[in-house]
mmCIF file of C-alpha atoms and ligand atoms in Angstrom:
data_model
loop_
_atom_site.group_PDB
_atom_site.id
_atom_site.type_symbol
_atom_site.label_atom_id
_atom_site.label_comp_id
_atom_site.label_asym_id
_atom_site.label_seq_id
_atom_site.Cartn_x
_atom_site.Cartn_y
_atom_site.Cartn_z
ATOM 1 C CA MET A 1 42.728 -66.760 107.787
ATOM 2 C CA LYS A 2 41.019 -69.461 105.722
ATOM 3 C CA LYS A 3 38.242 -68.396 103.349
ATOM 4 C CA LYS A 4 34.742 -69.422 104.352
ATOM 5 C CA LEU A 5 33.161 -72.003 102.083
ATOM 6 C CA VAL A 6 29.605 -73.298 102.381
ATOM 7 C CA VAL A 7 28.441 -76.449 100.635
ATOM 8 C CA LEU A 8 24.673 -76.705 100.110
ATOM 9 C CA SER A 9 24.087 -80.358 99.292
ATOM 10 C CA GLY A 10 21.061 -82.398 98.249
ATOM 11 C CA ALA A 11 20.256 -85.982 97.400
ATOM 12 C CA GLY A 12 22.415 -85.920 94.248
ATOM 13 C CA VAL A 13 25.670 -85.823 96.229
ATOM 14 C CA SER A 14 24.806 -89.285 97.589
ATOM 15 C CA ALA A 15 23.552 -90.677 94.250
ATOM 16 C CA GLU A 16 26.970 -92.103 93.340
ATOM 17 C CA SER A 17 26.966 -93.929 96.697
ATOM 18 C CA GLY A 18 23.827 -95.761 95.587
ATOM 19 C CA ILE A 19 21.169 -93.782 97.481
ATOM 20 C CA LYS A 20 18.262 -92.853 95.241
ATOM 21 C CA THR A 21 17.353 -89.194 94.799
ATOM 22 C CA PHE A 22 13.761 -88.054 95.324
ATOM 23 C CA ARG A 23 12.722 -86.639 91.990
ATOM 24 C CA ASP A 24 14.750 -88.591 89.420
ATOM 25 C CA ALA A 25 12.375 -91.588 89.323
ATOM 26 C CA GLY A 26 9.164 -90.044 88.033
ATOM 27 C CA GLY A 27 8.238 -88.477 91.359
ATOM 28 C CA LEU A 28 8.437 -91.755 93.255
ATOM 29 C CA TRP A 29 10.852 -92.295 96.109
ATOM 30 C CA GLU A 30 11.739 -95.998 96.405
ATOM 31 C CA GLY A 31 8.275 -96.763 95.000
ATOM 32 C CA HIS A 32 6.354 -94.332 97.219
ATOM 33 C CA ASP A 33 4.746 -90.970 96.724
ATOM 34 C CA VAL A 34 6.981 -88.614 98.735
ATOM 35 C CA MET A 35 3.951 -87.201 100.595
ATOM 36 C CA GLU A 36 2.939 -90.703 101.679
ATOM 37 C CA VAL A 37 6.219 -91.291 103.527
ATOM 38 C CA ALA A 38 7.493 -87.779 104.258
ATOM 39 C CA SER A 39 4.579 -85.869 105.732
ATOM 40 C CA PRO A 40 2.784 -85.776 109.104
ATOM 41 C CA GLU A 41 -0.449 -86.657 107.241
ATOM 42 C CA GLY A 42 1.188 -89.758 105.773
ATOM 43 C CA PHE A 43 2.444 -90.756 109.243
ATOM 44 C CA ARG A 44 -1.023 -90.295 110.785
ATOM 45 C CA LYS A 45 -2.624 -92.320 107.993
ATOM 46 C CA ASN A 46 -0.217 -95.241 108.027
ATOM 47 C CA PRO A 47 2.418 -94.999 110.762
ATOM 48 C CA SER A 48 3.715 -98.545 110.276
ATOM 49 C CA LEU A 49 4.363 -97.982 106.591
ATOM 50 C CA VAL A 50 6.251 -94.746 107.308
ATOM 51 C CA LEU A 51 8.303 -96.263 110.152
ATOM 52 C CA ASP A 52 9.136 -99.263 107.997
ATOM 53 C CA PHE A 53 10.115 -97.023 105.092
ATOM 54 C CA TYR A 54 12.675 -95.221 107.269
ATOM 55 C CA ASN A 55 13.794 -98.528 108.828
ATOM 56 C CA GLN A 56 14.703 -99.633 105.300
ATOM 57 C CA ARG A 57 16.466 -96.349 104.530
ATOM 58 C CA ARG A 58 18.420 -96.630 107.817
ATOM 59 C CA ARG A 59 19.435 -100.237 107.087
ATOM 60 C CA GLN A 60 20.505 -99.251 103.578
ATOM 61 C CA LEU A 61 22.732 -96.559 105.055
ATOM 62 C CA PHE A 62 24.903 -99.228 106.696
ATOM 63 C CA GLU A 63 25.522 -100.781 103.265
ATOM 64 C CA VAL A 64 26.665 -97.683 101.373
ATOM 65 C CA GLN A 65 29.854 -95.633 101.516
ATOM 66 C CA PRO A 66 30.723 -91.993 100.894
ATOM 67 C CA ASN A 67 31.793 -91.259 97.311
ATOM 68 C CA LYS A 68 34.484 -89.069 95.813
ATOM 69 C CA ALA A 69 32.317 -85.926 96.045
ATOM 70 C CA HIS A 70 31.882 -86.357 99.828
ATOM 71 C CA TYR A 71 35.613 -87.020 100.196
ATOM 72 C CA ILE A 72 36.711 -83.959 98.192
ATOM 73 C CA ILE A 73 34.366 -81.763 100.255
ATOM 74 C CA ALA A 74 35.988 -83.131 103.419
ATOM 75 C CA GLU A 75 39.549 -82.715 102.043
ATOM 76 C CA LEU A 76 38.896 -79.063 101.226
ATOM 77 C CA GLU A 77 38.835 -78.419 104.990
ATOM 78 C CA GLN A 78 42.653 -78.351 104.777
ATOM 79 C CA ASP A 79 42.428 -75.043 102.901
ATOM 80 C CA PHE A 80 38.971 -73.648 103.700
ATOM 81 C CA ASP A 81 36.762 -73.032 106.687
ATOM 82 C CA ILE A 82 33.843 -75.247 105.598
ATOM 83 C CA THR A 83 30.273 -75.730 106.724
ATOM 84 C CA VAL A 84 28.189 -78.319 104.909
ATOM 85 C CA VAL A 85 24.478 -77.494 104.980
ATOM 86 C CA THR A 86 22.761 -80.617 103.727
ATOM 87 C CA GLN A 87 19.174 -81.559 102.964
ATOM 88 C CA ASN A 88 20.267 -85.188 103.246
ATOM 89 C CA VAL A 89 19.397 -87.383 106.180
ATOM 90 C CA ASP A 90 22.318 -89.768 105.592
ATOM 91 C CA ASP A 91 25.652 -89.463 107.425
ATOM 92 C CA LEU A 92 27.927 -89.761 104.381
ATOM 93 C CA HIS A 93 29.425 -86.253 104.737
ATOM 94 C CA GLU A 94 30.428 -87.066 108.326
ATOM 95 C CA ARG A 95 31.800 -90.489 107.367
ATOM 96 C CA ALA A 96 33.903 -88.875 104.625
ATOM 97 C CA GLY A 97 35.440 -86.616 107.280
ATOM 98 C CA SER A 98 33.475 -83.352 107.138
ATOM 99 C CA SER A 99 33.542 -81.930 110.637
ATOM 100 C CA ASN A 100 30.882 -79.258 110.424
ATOM 101 C CA VAL A 101 27.581 -80.526 109.014
ATOM 102 C CA VAL A 102 24.152 -78.927 109.459
ATOM 103 C CA HIS A 103 21.277 -81.317 108.658
ATOM 104 C CA LEU A 104 18.326 -79.208 107.544
ATOM 105 C CA HIS A 105 15.949 -82.151 107.173
ATOM 106 C CA GLY A 106 17.054 -84.235 110.144
ATOM 107 C CA GLU A 107 19.078 -87.428 110.412
ATOM 108 C CA LEU A 108 18.257 -91.086 109.820
ATOM 109 C CA LEU A 109 20.507 -92.093 112.708
ATOM 110 C CA LYS A 110 18.518 -90.075 115.226
ATOM 111 C CA ALA A 111 15.080 -90.582 116.751
ATOM 112 C CA ARG A 112 12.745 -88.559 118.911
ATOM 113 C CA SER A 113 9.373 -88.674 120.606
ATOM 114 C CA VAL A 114 6.376 -87.534 118.562
ATOM 115 C CA ASN A 115 5.887 -85.120 121.467
ATOM 116 C CA SER A 116 9.305 -83.427 121.412
ATOM 117 C CA TYR A 117 12.014 -82.065 119.109
ATOM 118 C CA ASP A 118 14.826 -83.405 121.345
ATOM 119 C CA SER A 119 16.630 -86.033 119.302
ATOM 120 C CA PHE A 120 19.060 -88.766 120.302
ATOM 121 C CA ASP A 121 21.269 -91.286 118.498
ATOM 122 C CA TRP A 122 19.376 -94.275 117.141
ATOM 123 C CA LYS A 123 20.754 -97.052 114.936
ATOM 124 C CA GLY A 124 18.020 -99.717 115.027
ATOM 125 C CA ASP A 125 14.524 -100.055 113.603
ATOM 126 C CA ILE A 126 11.569 -98.164 115.068
ATOM 127 C CA HIS A 127 8.243 -100.016 115.312
ATOM 128 C CA LEU A 128 4.730 -98.908 116.096
ATOM 129 C CA GLY A 129 4.429 -99.238 119.896
ATOM 130 C CA ASP A 130 8.083 -98.368 120.612
ATOM 131 C CA LEU A 131 7.717 -95.630 123.191
ATOM 132 C CA HIS A 132 9.984 -92.839 124.399
ATOM 133 C CA THR A 133 10.430 -92.581 128.181
ATOM 134 C CA ASP A 134 7.902 -89.724 127.978
ATOM 135 C CA GLY A 135 5.254 -92.325 127.049
ATOM 136 C CA HIS A 136 4.867 -91.194 123.433
ATOM 137 C CA GLN A 137 5.595 -93.073 120.201
ATOM 138 C CA LEU A 138 9.136 -92.851 118.812
ATOM 139 C CA ARG A 139 9.577 -91.458 115.315
ATOM 140 C CA PRO A 140 12.550 -90.844 113.028
ATOM 141 C CA HIS A 141 14.235 -87.454 113.498
ATOM 142 C CA ILE A 142 13.277 -86.355 109.984
ATOM 143 C CA VAL A 143 11.756 -83.027 108.981
ATOM 144 C CA TRP A 144 8.673 -83.910 106.979
ATOM 145 C CA PHE A 145 6.852 -81.655 104.515
ATOM 146 C CA GLY A 146 4.932 -78.967 106.351
ATOM 147 C CA GLU A 147 7.060 -79.238 109.501
ATOM 148 C CA ALA A 148 9.318 -76.512 110.880
ATOM 149 C CA VAL A 149 12.961 -76.476 109.772
ATOM 150 C CA PRO A 150 14.683 -75.465 113.036
ATOM 151 C CA ALA A 151 18.215 -75.382 111.534
ATOM 152 C CA ILE A 152 17.354 -72.647 109.008
ATOM 153 C CA PRO A 153 18.533 -69.624 111.081
ATOM 154 C CA ASP A 154 21.984 -71.236 111.608
ATOM 155 C CA ALA A 155 22.158 -72.087 107.901
ATOM 156 C CA VAL A 156 21.273 -68.522 106.866
ATOM 157 C CA SER A 157 23.955 -67.155 109.140
ATOM 158 C CA VAL A 158 26.729 -69.340 107.645
ATOM 159 C CA VAL A 159 25.611 -68.641 104.064
ATOM 160 C CA GLU A 160 25.663 -64.873 104.711
ATOM 161 C CA LYS A 161 29.300 -65.074 105.825
ATOM 162 C CA ALA A 162 30.535 -67.342 103.018
ATOM 163 C CA ASP A 163 33.187 -66.272 100.478
ATOM 164 C CA ILE A 164 32.363 -69.255 98.267
ATOM 165 C CA VAL A 165 29.159 -71.300 97.957
ATOM 166 C CA ILE A 166 29.009 -74.736 96.332
ATOM 167 C CA VAL A 167 25.505 -76.016 95.572
ATOM 168 C CA ILE A 168 25.585 -79.717 94.721
ATOM 169 C CA GLY A 169 23.016 -82.356 93.776
ATOM 170 C CA THR A 170 19.773 -80.569 94.518
ATOM 171 C CA SER A 171 16.791 -79.817 92.306
ATOM 172 C CA LEU A 172 16.255 -76.580 94.311
ATOM 173 C CA GLN A 173 12.540 -77.301 94.566
ATOM 174 C CA VAL A 174 12.066 -77.615 98.304
ATOM 175 C CA TYR A 175 11.895 -74.472 100.437
ATOM 176 C CA PRO A 176 13.193 -73.040 102.673
ATOM 177 C CA ALA A 177 16.396 -74.945 101.722
ATOM 178 C CA ALA A 178 16.251 -73.823 98.083
ATOM 179 C CA GLY A 179 16.149 -70.158 99.140
ATOM 180 C CA LEU A 180 19.417 -70.276 101.086
ATOM 181 C CA ILE A 181 21.606 -69.156 98.159
ATOM 182 C CA ASP A 182 19.728 -65.858 98.098
ATOM 183 C CA TYR A 183 21.392 -65.017 101.427
ATOM 184 C CA ALA A 184 24.906 -65.205 99.964
ATOM 185 C CA SER A 185 26.844 -61.967 99.968
ATOM 186 C CA PRO A 186 26.762 -60.587 96.375
ATOM 187 C CA LYS A 187 30.542 -60.981 96.120
ATOM 188 C CA ALA A 188 30.516 -64.684 96.953
ATOM 189 C CA MET A 189 31.310 -67.002 94.034
ATOM 190 C CA VAL A 190 28.608 -69.659 93.554
ATOM 191 C CA TYR A 191 29.253 -73.028 91.896
ATOM 192 C CA TYR A 192 26.283 -75.281 91.111
ATOM 193 C CA ILE A 193 27.102 -78.918 90.346
ATOM 194 C CA ASP A 194 24.250 -81.087 89.040
ATOM 195 C CA PRO A 195 23.937 -83.241 85.885
ATOM 196 C CA ASN A 196 20.453 -81.787 85.385
ATOM 197 C CA PRO A 197 20.732 -78.318 86.942
ATOM 198 C CA ALA A 198 17.623 -76.356 87.844
ATOM 199 C CA PRO A 199 17.364 -72.828 86.432
ATOM 200 C CA ILE A 200 18.614 -70.231 88.920
ATOM 201 C CA HIS A 201 16.940 -66.848 88.494
ATOM 202 C CA ASN A 202 17.818 -63.430 89.870
ATOM 203 C CA LEU A 203 21.001 -64.466 91.638
ATOM 204 C CA ARG A 204 23.172 -61.410 92.349
ATOM 205 C CA ASN A 205 26.313 -63.515 92.493
ATOM 206 C CA PRO A 206 28.854 -64.687 89.960
ATOM 207 C CA LEU A 207 27.632 -68.192 89.080
ATOM 208 C CA GLU A 208 29.272 -71.148 87.375
ATOM 209 C CA VAL A 209 27.088 -74.147 86.567
ATOM 210 C CA LEU A 210 28.830 -77.510 86.182
ATOM 211 C CA ALA A 211 26.311 -79.856 84.538
ATOM 212 C CA MET A 212 27.906 -83.153 85.535
ATOM 213 C CA PRO A 213 27.865 -85.762 88.321
ATOM 214 C CA GLY A 214 28.961 -84.696 91.793
ATOM 215 C CA SER A 215 32.336 -86.461 91.872
ATOM 216 C CA GLU A 216 33.450 -84.962 88.561
ATOM 217 C CA GLY A 217 32.088 -81.538 89.441
ATOM 218 C CA MET A 218 33.747 -81.466 92.852
ATOM 219 C CA GLN A 219 37.093 -82.425 91.288
ATOM 220 C CA LYS A 220 36.752 -79.521 88.827
ATOM 221 C CA VAL A 221 35.770 -77.043 91.545
ATOM 222 C CA LYS A 222 38.638 -78.243 93.746
ATOM 223 C CA ASP A 223 41.108 -77.697 90.869
ATOM 224 C CA LYS A 224 39.717 -74.194 90.299
ATOM 225 C CA LEU A 225 39.890 -73.279 93.988
ATOM 226 C CA ASN A 226 43.430 -74.598 94.348
ATOM 227 C CA GLY A 227 44.564 -73.116 91.042
HETATM 228 P P1 OAD B 301 15.915 -84.153 94.420
HETATM 229 O O1 OAD B 301 15.666 -85.605 94.207
HETATM 230 O O2 OAD B 301 14.792 -83.207 94.268
HETATM 231 O O3 OAD B 301 17.046 -83.683 93.405
HETATM 232 C C1 OAD B 301 18.203 -84.452 93.258
HETATM 233 C C2 OAD B 301 19.138 -83.727 92.336
HETATM 234 O O4 OAD B 301 20.309 -84.512 92.237
HETATM 235 C C3 OAD B 301 18.575 -83.528 90.918
HETATM 236 O O5 OAD B 301 18.718 -82.170 90.529
HETATM 237 C C4 OAD B 301 19.469 -84.453 90.077
HETATM 238 O O6 OAD B 301 19.715 -83.923 88.766
HETATM 239 C C5 OAD B 301 20.741 -84.475 90.901
HETATM 240 N N1 OAD B 301 21.614 -85.637 90.654
HETATM 241 C C6 OAD B 301 21.303 -86.870 90.190
HETATM 242 N N2 OAD B 301 22.409 -87.628 90.095
HETATM 243 C C7 OAD B 301 23.447 -86.865 90.522
HETATM 244 C C8 OAD B 301 24.867 -87.087 90.662
HETATM 245 N N3 OAD B 301 25.443 -88.241 90.347
HETATM 246 N N4 OAD B 301 25.610 -86.057 91.125
HETATM 247 C C9 OAD B 301 25.059 -84.864 91.445
HETATM 248 N N5 OAD B 301 23.746 -84.616 91.331
HETATM 249 C C10 OAD B 301 22.942 -85.605 90.882
HETATM 250 O O7 OAD B 301 16.642 -84.006 95.844
HETATM 251 P P2 OAD B 301 16.761 -82.730 96.792
HETATM 252 O O8 OAD B 301 16.883 -81.472 96.016
HETATM 253 O O9 OAD B 301 17.822 -83.055 97.779
HETATM 254 O O10 OAD B 301 13.024 -83.723 101.883
HETATM 255 O O11 OAD B 301 15.362 -82.789 97.514
HETATM 256 C C11 OAD B 301 15.082 -81.913 98.538
HETATM 257 C C12 OAD B 301 14.185 -82.548 99.568
HETATM 258 O O12 OAD B 301 13.026 -83.123 98.962
HETATM 259 C C13 OAD B 301 14.796 -83.699 100.305
HETATM 260 O O13 OAD B 301 15.636 -83.317 101.359
HETATM 261 C C14 OAD B 301 13.609 -84.443 100.807
HETATM 262 C C15 OAD B 301 12.763 -84.405 99.561
HETATM 263 O O14 OAD B 301 11.446 -84.605 99.714
HETATM 264 C C16 OAD B 301 12.417 -84.403 102.863
HETATM 265 O O15 OAD B 301 12.409 -85.616 102.937
HETATM 266 C C17 OAD B 301 11.747 -83.518 103.850
#
């Protein structure tokens, strides 16, 4: 039976594809305070700005490609039973070939009504006044700060069963996502790939930190796992 491997990915895994991370540019995300464009308060205050911000992110997604880190993660499915638990709202893991991806913070290519959690595929822009058939405004299917993270129980369950955990490209600042590694079985090996790794305290597990970009780090981890 294949060993179970969980990849916990954040914005850094998509950095080499040309998508900006959240906290590497002095706290600004594409020129905006994160709370302005990623919170229900921000959406209430200026819905057009928030919708337009995600319209731009969605359009950008069609211009970027998965990078070597995404591809290595997908290739490892040949030898491991892999679940990718990502904080990212892009679809680059799927496009690289990963078949089992849990999106903790939603997906840019999905929309929903402001009145419901039921999401559906959506590739175009969303404008103020675009209504769901339920009569309510459409919004991006993104989990904003302060909102529930419905995928967390599934994510906890896969992390608990993992033999190996790879944490890649996350500053480990946003909870509950950042707390997922604490659910790993104490025997599970944990690799953390990030050029500027956050300190990890009180982890019961064997831990190897690879302070380098995602593509290089994934190549090294792949060599270790195959060796
Ligand atoms: P952050 O922007 O907080 O952290 C990105 C991490 O990627 C940092 O630790 C960088 O050092 C690292 N990094 C930069 N370049 C890299 C590269 N080439 N390879 C690998 N790593 C690299 O992003 P997240 O931790 O993902 O939530 O942020 C978590 C959440 O905060 C996001 O999902 C988003 C945000 O607000 C919502 O929008 C709800």
